Amino acid sequence: MTSYSSGGFFNPAYHDSETLEIDRRSSSRTHHTNPYAREDPERGNMHYLSPDQTSADDAVGRVPWGGWQEESWRGRESIPMGLISTRPGSPSWQHDLNHSTFQIPADSRYDRSHSARLPSVSGNMTMRWRGISMRRMSMFPNSDPAHLAFTEDAIRNEMENEEQNLVKELVALSTRDRIRAIRDLPMSFEEKKHIRSQVLTFKSAKQSRQFTCFADCSENMSLSFRRCGYNVRSARQTLELWQGIMKEIGGTFGTSVLSYFVFLKWLLMFNIFSFLVNFGFITIPVLVYDPSPNIPLNVSFRGLEILTGAGYFNYTVMYYGGYSNETLVGLSDYNMQLAYFFTIALYMVLCGIALIFSMASSFKKNYVLADSSSSSAWQLLCSWDFNITNERAVRQRKNNLRVQLTESLSERAQGELLTLSEKLKHFGIYLGSWFLSTGLAVGCGVGIYYLCIYEKKHTTDAANWSLLQEAETLLVPFVVSLINLVVPLFYSLFNKFEHYSSQRKQIYALVVRNVLLKMSILGVLCYYWMNVVAEKFSCWESMVGQALYRLVIFDFFFLMLGSFFGEFLRNVMGRRLLPCLGVPEFDVARNVLELIYAQTLAWIGIYFSPLLPAIQILKFFILFYLKKVSLTQNCQPPRRSGRAAQMQTIFIALLFFPFFVGALSIVAYTAWSLTPSEQCGPFRGLNNTFSVVEVWIDKLETIPGSQWVVWIFQNVIRSEIFYFFITLIIIVVIYIFWQVTQGRKQLIVQLRQQIINEGRDKSFLLEKLQNLQKSNKKAKQKNHKKRASRRSDDHSSGGQSNSNAMVQALLARQRIEDEEERHRAGGVPVPSDISNSSALAQAMLARQRAEDQNEDSYQMSDRHSSSSIALTHSIQVAMVQGRDENYGMSGLSENPVNTSSAVTQAMQARQRAEQHRADDTDDLPSSVSSVMMQVMQARQRAEELPQNPAPAGSSALIQAMLARQQAQNEYDDGY
Amino acid sequence: MRKTIKTPEVPMDRILTLPELKSNPFRKRICHVFSTSEHKDGSLTFEDFLDLLSAFSDSATLEIKSHYAFRIFDFDDDGTLDGGDLEKLVNCLTGETDDTRLTAEEMRQLISNILEESDIDKDGTVNLSEFQHVISRSPDFVSSFKIVL
């Protein structure tokens, strides 16, 4: 405690002095263990009575130090300490400092600091804290207990500061943000509670004056709202569909297979939503108005309709034809035409928005920064699925991971050693397989077109078909589904011949080919419906609806068949007949593409058959259980894991881009350009579907008060200028964002380079530091020997160990200087939290301080004033300078206590420097003269001493150090 | 006054009988990382258990998940992933028995690959920020670092 009050830093001049920070610290230190204590056996007896006492002194001396640093180190702003120190029962380090710091061996202290999870601070602050401990580790690889103990303190202080900063940040946030921010801190529960209570006390202290009833009420209200929200959320979680099954699948087969089921569930929810919309706004009004469908007498339910969707169903609300164009007159008028149009339009828009949002969020999460190198080892190491709980699956997974790791190693070892001929061969195979697959897709499309034309000739517009006629309609959907089942199998055969460098490319190729196939089939079908069916049949929308119904149903059957043949039979074969085939894996990509295809059918059909989502719901519901049973019975977990999240993103993107956009454009084309059938449906008698809006607007014009709707219609919806401007603005915005992206990319490259440079700096500095440490030890040992042999007996060993400590200080100082030079040379200033070397500087400072303090403790034990320290140092300078000429310095034995003797010593130093120059053959005149200048300056400082004791003393110390350093350099050079 | 009452702790062996943790290769590390016990025996208080579940929940951010993943992988608790940690990590993932683990040469190669790939500042270890950088490039991490209840 003594040094705390006696140190010079209460003097305002001390704070204003221009000297280095190191100086400020050096004068206010107390006893401290010397890090090199064990190497200096003499010292202990002279200055410390016993080791026990030493540590006791240390504990005392350390306490004020944290507080001192709080206010002066780097001039950091901080919250008043009261906030921290008065907190009730805080498990903070301060207790440690006061009671137990030094009773515990340094090693265990270090351990505890990790396990006790010292309050670390939000995201980047945690990182900083981690960074500090990391740096400390690399700073002191051979952990010297004293060093560790010391840096531990520095870190605690640092963290204390950061915690306060965090509290300040949190106080500034709104309640909701604060809750979220606290929840997102990577800390333990205890620490979060502590931070929260601190924030709350700080906040209430701040707000106590403007505390009103209103604020109280609103606080309570928001609290109860939040609780309500939590309850709803937890209730929703309990009611989650298929939670147990999902967990089971994830636990056995991992996340990638699970993603198929998640996707399936998501589509199911999508369809439930669309069913509710369509049923609620289109079907229910019709059913309420006219519950009995007007079915011709000769049509009856025969059973085959379930497959074909024709006949009986044709007259129900299942299809477009079942809806009337009347305005339903009930409690209020309900315009069927408008309802039909707007419901479908709204549904399509909502689907689009939902897809865009889920796609965008998925992209943001999963795809943005994804690495291109797929075989990277980290990706395998990080991909351990914590979901997996099945013992067997864990074993299998471990095996797979090992195989993948060795594969990644061998891939890397092989490198790119392909010869030109091999490359050409690969290229030829790619070209051939792409040509073949595209040809297959086109061929399928053409075949289906002619099949449709053939079918058209055989179907009539009659109301009642014979059973045979009805059964004939099943031909097209059967063929289409068959193609969808068989051709992808061919495609996967291609993979056996192609050699893609990564599995991802292989999957992408497969996906693209399948998409092409499905697109061509659907495109041909749509062309047929829009151009041929629309011409021929009187109620063509219902015919299209039927065709889609059949496709949906047959797709379902073939999905079942696919999992039977593809998984069950394959499993039987793999187990019983051909063990080399092995147990099949669940092919996520193929299955997801099937789902996407099914959903596209439902989207196209939404206009022609508004209740198709009901069929879709049923289909997906059954499919879920079917796939689950097939998976658990027949399949093994996928050998290659990973990329699940990325694949999911791609699937959603696929679902959106070719498929949803395609379906949307077909529906839009139908609504804008095709003439609705005259005999049936809500739009009979109109030129096109969209004209229903025009009619409505015409009607609205007569009603006063709705002019604005008309205006919007005329000037926004129907005006080309509006769309022109919108397009222009969007293009400009896209361009700007594109530019911003380019800029960011460049920035990323630059920052990466900067990190690498910093890393190099750091390793260079560390190397230098270690070299210095080594040479320092050697030099010290040499010094010991020399001094022990050459010095006369009246030399106090205090002086000797002083110089010893000073060597430490000098080395530390030199290190700092080196580092500063580095910084200057580096040019670009880097923010402290990302710069390794600037943080390194802090660690060095801490170390420097440790050494300074050691050194000071010697001085203090001699009960000298700080001025005498400086003088001793200048003596040391002089002594080293002239060591080779004169070893018996009588003045050294007495401890100099007054200023005049200090001046004398400095003068002596100067003399000796001069002498030395004379002896030396003018090799290094400049350095010697600069040494002289340093000593002169030291003398000046010493003379100023009476006015301003502490700072002058300490800066004199630095000057003396400099002088000594240079002298030493020169001394070494001389030899 | 509440501080004086000792919160009951469930010993690690009990925790590890939970089906969600039973077969996890990192189960012991998970307990040690989340334990605040003074005996360092991996026993969990109720609050530690809540911490564990929240870190492995769906709603935890990438920041939290990567932080705890780093600490789970940091076997010697020294704040960096060095060669020893990585070796233990790989052994955990591939199985500890002799026939499943990688050979010494493979291990050495693998670790040097890993360091080459992720050790941006070339100090021979992977620190938290480097680790988080790696994590941000492997999008599967968030979905796989999860325990479903």
mmCIF file of N, CA and C in Angstrom, chain A residues 699-794:
data_model
loop_
_atom_site.group_PDB
_atom_site.id
_atom_site.type_symbol
_atom_site.label_atom_id
_atom_site.label_comp_id
_atom_site.label_asym_id
_atom_site.label_seq_id
_atom_site.Cartn_x
_atom_site.Cartn_y
_atom_site.Cartn_z
ATOM 1 N N LYS A 699 -67.395 -0.615 -63.153
ATOM 2 C CA LYS A 699 -68.511 -0.512 -62.213
ATOM 3 C C LYS A 699 -68.186 0.461 -61.100
ATOM 4 N N LEU A 700 -66.922 0.393 -60.659
ATOM 5 C CA LEU A 700 -66.524 1.235 -59.525
ATOM 6 C C LEU A 700 -66.613 2.713 -59.868
ATOM 7 N N GLU A 701 -66.406 3.033 -61.129
ATOM 8 C CA GLU A 701 -66.391 4.436 -61.527
ATOM 9 C C GLU A 701 -67.698 5.129 -61.194
ATOM 10 N N THR A 702 -68.746 4.360 -61.196
ATOM 11 C CA THR A 702 -70.051 4.968 -60.916
ATOM 12 C C THR A 702 -70.263 5.184 -59.426
ATOM 13 N N ILE A 703 -69.500 4.487 -58.624
ATOM 14 C CA ILE A 703 -69.689 4.631 -57.178
ATOM 15 C C ILE A 703 -68.830 5.781 -56.673
ATOM 16 N N PRO A 704 -69.385 6.755 -56.034
ATOM 17 C CA PRO A 704 -68.568 7.856 -55.514
ATOM 18 C C PRO A 704 -67.701 7.374 -54.349
ATOM 19 N N GLY A 705 -66.553 7.985 -54.219
ATOM 20 C CA GLY A 705 -65.670 7.646 -53.095
ATOM 21 C C GLY A 705 -64.664 6.566 -53.440
ATOM 22 N N SER A 706 -64.772 5.973 -54.590
ATOM 23 C CA SER A 706 -63.796 4.942 -54.936
ATOM 24 C C SER A 706 -62.998 5.354 -56.167
ATOM 25 N N GLN A 707 -62.942 6.659 -56.362
ATOM 26 C CA GLN A 707 -62.206 7.139 -57.534
ATOM 27 C C GLN A 707 -60.717 6.780 -57.468
ATOM 28 N N TRP A 708 -60.207 6.729 -56.259
ATOM 29 C CA TRP A 708 -58.765 6.477 -56.133
ATOM 30 C C TRP A 708 -58.391 5.095 -56.649
ATOM 31 N N VAL A 709 -59.313 4.127 -56.459
ATOM 32 C CA VAL A 709 -59.028 2.789 -56.971
ATOM 33 C C VAL A 709 -58.931 2.844 -58.492
ATOM 34 N N VAL A 710 -59.872 3.574 -59.076
ATOM 35 C CA VAL A 710 -59.876 3.721 -60.527
ATOM 36 C C VAL A 710 -58.590 4.399 -60.983
ATOM 37 N N TRP A 711 -58.230 5.427 -60.222
ATOM 38 C CA TRP A 711 -57.025 6.176 -60.600
ATOM 39 C C TRP A 711 -55.801 5.267 -60.569
ATOM 40 N N ILE A 712 -55.721 4.495 -59.489
ATOM 41 C CA ILE A 712 -54.574 3.580 -59.376
ATOM 42 C C ILE A 712 -54.578 2.614 -60.539
ATOM 43 N N PHE A 713 -55.728 2.106 -60.846
ATOM 44 C CA PHE A 713 -55.807 1.139 -61.930
ATOM 45 C C PHE A 713 -55.354 1.749 -63.247
ATOM 46 N N GLN A 714 -55.873 2.961 -63.500
ATOM 47 C CA GLN A 714 -55.546 3.585 -64.786
ATOM 48 C C GLN A 714 -54.069 3.973 -64.877
ATOM 49 N N ASN A 715 -53.561 4.553 -63.762
ATOM 50 C CA ASN A 715 -52.242 5.164 -63.846
ATOM 51 C C ASN A 715 -51.099 4.286 -63.384
ATOM 52 N N VAL A 716 -51.432 3.240 -62.635
ATOM 53 C CA VAL A 716 -50.342 2.383 -62.158
ATOM 54 C C VAL A 716 -50.393 1.027 -62.837
ATOM 55 N N ILE A 717 -51.495 0.340 -62.676
ATOM 56 C CA ILE A 717 -51.562 -1.036 -63.172
ATOM 57 C C ILE A 717 -51.484 -1.059 -64.696
ATOM 58 N N ARG A 718 -52.171 -0.120 -65.314
ATOM 59 C CA ARG A 718 -52.258 -0.189 -66.767
ATOM 60 C C ARG A 718 -51.237 0.680 -67.497
ATOM 61 N N SER A 719 -50.419 1.394 -66.750
ATOM 62 C CA SER A 719 -49.546 2.331 -67.463
ATOM 63 C C SER A 719 -48.165 1.727 -67.682
ATOM 64 N N GLU A 720 -47.704 1.867 -68.905
ATOM 65 C CA GLU A 720 -46.393 1.324 -69.232
ATOM 66 C C GLU A 720 -45.292 2.137 -68.576
ATOM 67 N N ILE A 721 -45.565 3.459 -68.466
ATOM 68 C CA ILE A 721 -44.558 4.354 -67.886
ATOM 69 C C ILE A 721 -44.175 3.889 -66.492
ATOM 70 N N PHE A 722 -45.205 3.514 -65.737
ATOM 71 C CA PHE A 722 -44.959 3.090 -64.354
ATOM 72 C C PHE A 722 -43.999 1.904 -64.322
ATOM 73 N N TYR A 723 -44.291 0.912 -65.140
ATOM 74 C CA TYR A 723 -43.431 -0.276 -65.149
ATOM 75 C C TYR A 723 -42.045 0.052 -65.670
ATOM 76 N N PHE A 724 -42.019 0.969 -66.628
ATOM 77 C CA PHE A 724 -40.744 1.397 -67.162
ATOM 78 C C PHE A 724 -39.872 1.981 -66.051
ATOM 79 N N PHE A 725 -40.489 2.861 -65.267
ATOM 80 C CA PHE A 725 -39.712 3.495 -64.200
ATOM 81 C C PHE A 725 -39.305 2.486 -63.141
ATOM 82 N N ILE A 726 -40.246 1.641 -62.794
ATOM 83 C CA ILE A 726 -39.926 0.633 -61.775
ATOM 84 C C ILE A 726 -38.730 -0.206 -62.232
ATOM 85 N N THR A 727 -38.782 -0.631 -63.472
ATOM 86 C CA THR A 727 -37.686 -1.456 -63.997
ATOM 87 C C THR A 727 -36.367 -0.700 -63.950
ATOM 88 N N LEU A 728 -36.454 0.574 -64.365
ATOM 89 C CA LEU A 728 -35.246 1.386 -64.379
ATOM 90 C C LEU A 728 -34.649 1.483 -62.982
ATOM 91 N N ILE A 729 -35.513 1.797 -62.014
ATOM 92 C CA ILE A 729 -35.024 1.966 -60.643
ATOM 93 C C ILE A 729 -34.406 0.670 -60.138
ATOM 94 N N ILE A 730 -35.079 -0.426 -60.443
ATOM 95 C CA ILE A 730 -34.561 -1.705 -59.955
ATOM 96 C C ILE A 730 -33.202 -2.009 -60.575
ATOM 97 N N ILE A 731 -33.093 -1.689 -61.852
ATOM 98 C CA ILE A 731 -31.807 -1.952 -62.508
ATOM 99 C C ILE A 731 -30.707 -1.106 -61.882
ATOM 100 N N VAL A 732 -31.028 0.158 -61.598
ATOM 101 C CA VAL A 732 -30.024 1.030 -60.983
ATOM 102 C C VAL A 732 -29.623 0.488 -59.614
ATOM 103 N N VAL A 733 -30.623 0.077 -58.828
ATOM 104 C CA VAL A 733 -30.325 -0.435 -57.489
ATOM 105 C C VAL A 733 -29.466 -1.691 -57.577
ATOM 106 N N ILE A 734 -29.812 -2.539 -58.515
ATOM 107 C CA ILE A 734 -29.022 -3.763 -58.674
ATOM 108 C C ILE A 734 -27.585 -3.424 -59.031
ATOM 109 N N TYR A 735 -27.445 -2.452 -59.921
ATOM 110 C CA TYR A 735 -26.095 -2.066 -60.313
ATOM 111 C C TYR A 735 -25.309 -1.555 -59.114
ATOM 112 N N ILE A 736 -25.957 -0.709 -58.302
ATOM 113 C CA ILE A 736 -25.255 -0.161 -57.139
ATOM 114 C C ILE A 736 -24.835 -1.282 -56.197
ATOM 115 N N PHE A 737 -25.756 -2.195 -55.939
ATOM 116 C CA PHE A 737 -25.426 -3.291 -55.036
ATOM 117 C C PHE A 737 -24.304 -4.153 -55.600
ATOM 118 N N TRP A 738 -24.340 -4.300 -56.894
ATOM 119 C CA TRP A 738 -23.292 -5.091 -57.510
ATOM 120 C C TRP A 738 -21.933 -4.437 -57.290
ATOM 121 N N GLN A 739 -21.914 -3.119 -57.455
ATOM 122 C CA GLN A 739 -20.669 -2.396 -57.231
ATOM 123 C C GLN A 739 -20.214 -2.539 -55.790
ATOM 124 N N VAL A 740 -21.179 -2.412 -54.869
ATOM 125 C CA VAL A 740 -20.825 -2.550 -53.462
ATOM 126 C C VAL A 740 -20.223 -3.926 -53.206
ATOM 127 N N THR A 741 -20.824 -4.929 -53.810
ATOM 128 C CA THR A 741 -20.296 -6.289 -53.630
ATOM 129 C C THR A 741 -18.866 -6.389 -54.136
ATOM 130 N N GLN A 742 -18.636 -5.796 -55.292
ATOM 131 C CA GLN A 742 -17.275 -5.844 -55.836
ATOM 132 C C GLN A 742 -16.293 -5.187 -54.877
ATOM 133 N N GLY A 743 -16.711 -4.032 -54.362
ATOM 134 C CA GLY A 743 -15.845 -3.322 -53.418
ATOM 135 C C GLY A 743 -15.544 -4.165 -52.199
ATOM 136 N N ARG A 744 -16.581 -4.827 -51.684
ATOM 137 C CA ARG A 744 -16.384 -5.656 -50.492
ATOM 138 C C ARG A 744 -15.428 -6.799 -50.790
ATOM 139 N N LYS A 745 -15.552 -7.347 -51.982
ATOM 140 C CA LYS A 745 -14.660 -8.449 -52.325
ATOM 141 C C LYS A 745 -13.208 -7.990 -52.265
ATOM 142 N N GLN A 746 -12.977 -6.812 -52.830
ATOM 143 C CA GLN A 746 -11.615 -6.279 -52.787
ATOM 144 C C GLN A 746 -11.151 -6.068 -51.363
ATOM 145 N N LEU A 747 -12.090 -5.539 -50.563
ATOM 146 C CA LEU A 747 -11.764 -5.271 -49.165
ATOM 147 C C LEU A 747 -11.390 -6.561 -48.456
ATOM 148 N N ILE A 748 -12.118 -7.603 -48.746
ATOM 149 C CA ILE A 748 -11.839 -8.897 -48.117
ATOM 150 C C ILE A 748 -10.425 -9.349 -48.471
ATOM 151 N N VAL A 749 -10.090 -9.192 -49.743
ATOM 152 C CA VAL A 749 -8.742 -9.605 -50.157
ATOM 153 C C VAL A 749 -7.693 -8.809 -49.402
ATOM 154 N N GLN A 750 -7.932 -7.497 -49.311
ATOM 155 C CA GLN A 750 -6.958 -6.652 -48.615
ATOM 156 C C GLN A 750 -6.829 -7.026 -47.149
ATOM 157 N N LEU A 751 -7.991 -7.233 -46.506
ATOM 158 C CA LEU A 751 -7.943 -7.550 -45.079
ATOM 159 C C LEU A 751 -7.246 -8.881 -44.834
ATOM 160 N N ARG A 752 -7.494 -9.801 -45.725
ATOM 161 C CA ARG A 752 -6.838 -11.098 -45.573
ATOM 162 C C ARG A 752 -5.326 -10.942 -45.659
ATOM 163 N N GLN A 753 -4.898 -10.124 -46.619
ATOM 164 C CA GLN A 753 -3.473 -9.882 -46.757
ATOM 165 C C GLN A 753 -2.917 -9.246 -45.494
ATOM 166 N N GLN A 754 -3.730 -8.335 -44.948
ATOM 167 C CA GLN A 754 -3.296 -7.643 -43.741
ATOM 168 C C GLN A 754 -3.116 -8.619 -42.582
ATOM 169 N N ILE A 755 -4.076 -9.548 -42.469
ATOM 170 C CA ILE A 755 -3.967 -10.529 -41.387
ATOM 171 C C ILE A 755 -2.692 -11.339 -41.549
ATOM 172 N N ILE A 756 -2.425 -11.723 -42.779
ATOM 173 C CA ILE A 756 -1.223 -12.529 -43.011
ATOM 174 C C ILE A 756 0.021 -11.741 -42.641
ATOM 175 N N ASN A 757 0.032 -10.457 -43.026
ATOM 176 C CA ASN A 757 1.184 -9.627 -42.680
ATOM 177 C C ASN A 757 1.353 -9.517 -41.179
ATOM 178 N N GLU A 758 0.220 -9.310 -40.501
ATOM 179 C CA GLU A 758 0.294 -9.197 -39.047
ATOM 180 C C GLU A 758 0.845 -10.469 -38.434
ATOM 181 N N GLY A 759 0.404 -11.581 -38.992
ATOM 182 C CA GLY A 759 0.879 -12.857 -38.481
ATOM 183 C C GLY A 759 2.378 -12.990 -38.648
ATOM 184 N N ARG A 760 2.852 -12.548 -39.812
ATOM 185 C CA ARG A 760 4.298 -12.622 -40.042
ATOM 186 C C ARG A 760 5.038 -11.737 -39.054
ATOM 187 N N ASP A 761 4.497 -10.534 -38.880
ATOM 188 C CA ASP A 761 5.113 -9.625 -37.914
ATOM 189 C C ASP A 761 5.218 -10.294 -36.557
ATOM 190 N N LYS A 762 4.116 -10.918 -36.208
ATOM 191 C CA LYS A 762 4.056 -11.489 -34.883
ATOM 192 C C LYS A 762 5.094 -12.588 -34.711
ATOM 193 N N SER A 763 5.161 -13.452 -35.722
ATOM 194 C CA SER A 763 6.108 -14.562 -35.561
ATOM 195 C C SER A 763 7.534 -14.030 -35.547
ATOM 196 N N PHE A 764 7.765 -12.989 -36.342
ATOM 197 C CA PHE A 764 9.094 -12.382 -36.341
ATOM 198 C C PHE A 764 9.427 -11.837 -34.956
ATOM 199 N N LEU A 765 8.473 -11.124 -34.385
ATOM 200 C CA LEU A 765 8.705 -10.528 -33.071
ATOM 201 C C LEU A 765 8.942 -11.600 -32.025
ATOM 202 N N LEU A 766 8.137 -12.660 -32.115
ATOM 203 C CA LEU A 766 8.288 -13.712 -31.116
ATOM 204 C C LEU A 766 9.669 -14.337 -31.198
ATOM 205 N N GLU A 767 10.087 -14.541 -32.429
ATOM 206 C CA GLU A 767 11.399 -15.132 -32.611
ATOM 207 C C GLU A 767 12.466 -14.252 -31.971
ATOM 208 N N LYS A 768 12.306 -12.974 -32.260
ATOM 209 C CA LYS A 768 13.281 -12.019 -31.749
ATOM 210 C C LYS A 768 13.268 -12.013 -30.225
ATOM 211 N N LEU A 769 12.067 -12.050 -29.697
ATOM 212 C CA LEU A 769 11.930 -12.035 -28.247
ATOM 213 C C LEU A 769 12.604 -13.243 -27.632
ATOM 214 N N GLN A 770 12.388 -14.394 -28.246
ATOM 215 C CA GLN A 770 12.982 -15.598 -27.678
ATOM 216 C C GLN A 770 14.500 -15.556 -27.774
ATOM 217 N N ASN A 771 14.975 -15.058 -28.902
ATOM 218 C CA ASN A 771 16.426 -14.915 -29.029
ATOM 219 C C ASN A 771 16.969 -14.013 -27.949
ATOM 220 N N LEU A 772 16.266 -12.932 -27.740
ATOM 221 C CA LEU A 772 16.713 -11.976 -26.739
ATOM 222 C C LEU A 772 16.718 -12.614 -25.367
ATOM 223 N N GLN A 773 15.661 -13.399 -25.112
ATOM 224 C CA GLN A 773 15.587 -14.035 -23.814
ATOM 225 C C GLN A 773 16.791 -14.941 -23.604
ATOM 226 N N LYS A 774 17.100 -15.690 -24.630
ATOM 227 C CA LYS A 774 18.231 -16.611 -24.514
ATOM 228 C C LYS A 774 19.527 -15.850 -24.283
ATOM 229 N N SER A 775 19.776 -14.885 -25.178
ATOM 230 C CA SER A 775 21.042 -14.152 -25.086
ATOM 231 C C SER A 775 21.110 -13.406 -23.764
ATOM 232 N N ASN A 776 19.946 -12.970 -23.308
ATOM 233 C CA ASN A 776 19.876 -12.244 -22.057
ATOM 234 C C ASN A 776 20.328 -13.126 -20.912
ATOM 235 N N LYS A 777 19.861 -14.356 -20.910
ATOM 236 C CA LYS A 777 20.258 -15.256 -19.829
ATOM 237 C C LYS A 777 21.761 -15.511 -19.868
ATOM 238 N N LYS A 778 22.221 -15.712 -21.088
ATOM 239 C CA LYS A 778 23.656 -15.976 -21.214
ATOM 240 C C LYS A 778 24.471 -14.801 -20.704
ATOM 241 N N ALA A 779 24.067 -13.618 -21.185
ATOM 242 C CA ALA A 779 24.808 -12.417 -20.802
ATOM 243 C C ALA A 779 24.803 -12.247 -19.299
ATOM 244 N N LYS A 780 23.671 -12.564 -18.718
ATOM 245 C CA LYS A 780 23.563 -12.380 -17.293
ATOM 246 C C LYS A 780 24.516 -13.313 -16.557
ATOM 247 N N GLN A 781 24.531 -14.544 -17.057
ATOM 248 C CA GLN A 781 25.424 -15.492 -16.411
ATOM 249 C C GLN A 781 26.876 -15.039 -16.538
ATOM 250 N N LYS A 782 27.161 -14.524 -17.711
ATOM 251 C CA LYS A 782 28.523 -14.024 -17.915
ATOM 252 C C LYS A 782 28.809 -12.899 -16.936
ATOM 253 N N ASN A 783 27.858 -12.018 -16.836
ATOM 254 C CA ASN A 783 27.998 -10.896 -15.920
ATOM 255 C C ASN A 783 28.289 -11.377 -14.520
ATOM 256 N N HIS A 784 27.506 -12.352 -14.111
ATOM 257 C CA HIS A 784 27.702 -12.874 -12.763
ATOM 258 C C HIS A 784 29.117 -13.327 -12.557
ATOM 259 N N LYS A 785 29.567 -14.087 -13.519
ATOM 260 C CA LYS A 785 30.910 -14.632 -13.359
ATOM 261 C C LYS A 785 31.929 -13.510 -13.274
ATOM 262 N N LYS A 786 31.785 -12.601 -14.220
ATOM 263 C CA LYS A 786 32.742 -11.503 -14.263
ATOM 264 C C LYS A 786 32.755 -10.748 -12.956
ATOM 265 N N ARG A 787 31.520 -10.416 -12.566
ATOM 266 C CA ARG A 787 31.472 -9.571 -11.389
ATOM 267 C C ARG A 787 31.941 -10.303 -10.155
ATOM 268 N N ALA A 788 31.554 -11.518 -10.062
ATOM 269 C CA ALA A 788 31.961 -12.288 -8.887
ATOM 270 C C ALA A 788 33.477 -12.364 -8.797
ATOM 271 N N SER A 789 34.121 -12.498 -9.930
ATOM 272 C CA SER A 789 35.571 -12.648 -9.895
ATOM 273 C C SER A 789 36.276 -11.302 -9.789
ATOM 274 N N ARG A 790 35.751 -10.291 -10.446
ATOM 275 C CA ARG A 790 36.525 -9.066 -10.571
ATOM 276 C C ARG A 790 36.196 -8.017 -9.530
ATOM 277 N N ARG A 791 34.961 -8.032 -9.094
ATOM 278 C CA ARG A 791 34.610 -6.941 -8.189
ATOM 279 C C ARG A 791 35.245 -7.122 -6.827
ATOM 280 N N SER A 792 35.567 -6.011 -6.252
ATOM 281 C CA SER A 792 36.113 -6.093 -4.894
ATOM 282 C C SER A 792 34.994 -6.360 -3.903
ATOM 283 N N ASP A 793 35.363 -6.735 -2.685
ATOM 284 C CA ASP A 793 34.393 -7.206 -1.715
ATOM 285 C C ASP A 793 33.430 -6.130 -1.266
ATOM 286 N N ASP A 794 33.889 -4.896 -1.299
ATOM 287 C CA ASP A 794 33.010 -3.849 -0.754
ATOM 288 C C ASP A 794 31.871 -3.486 -1.716
#
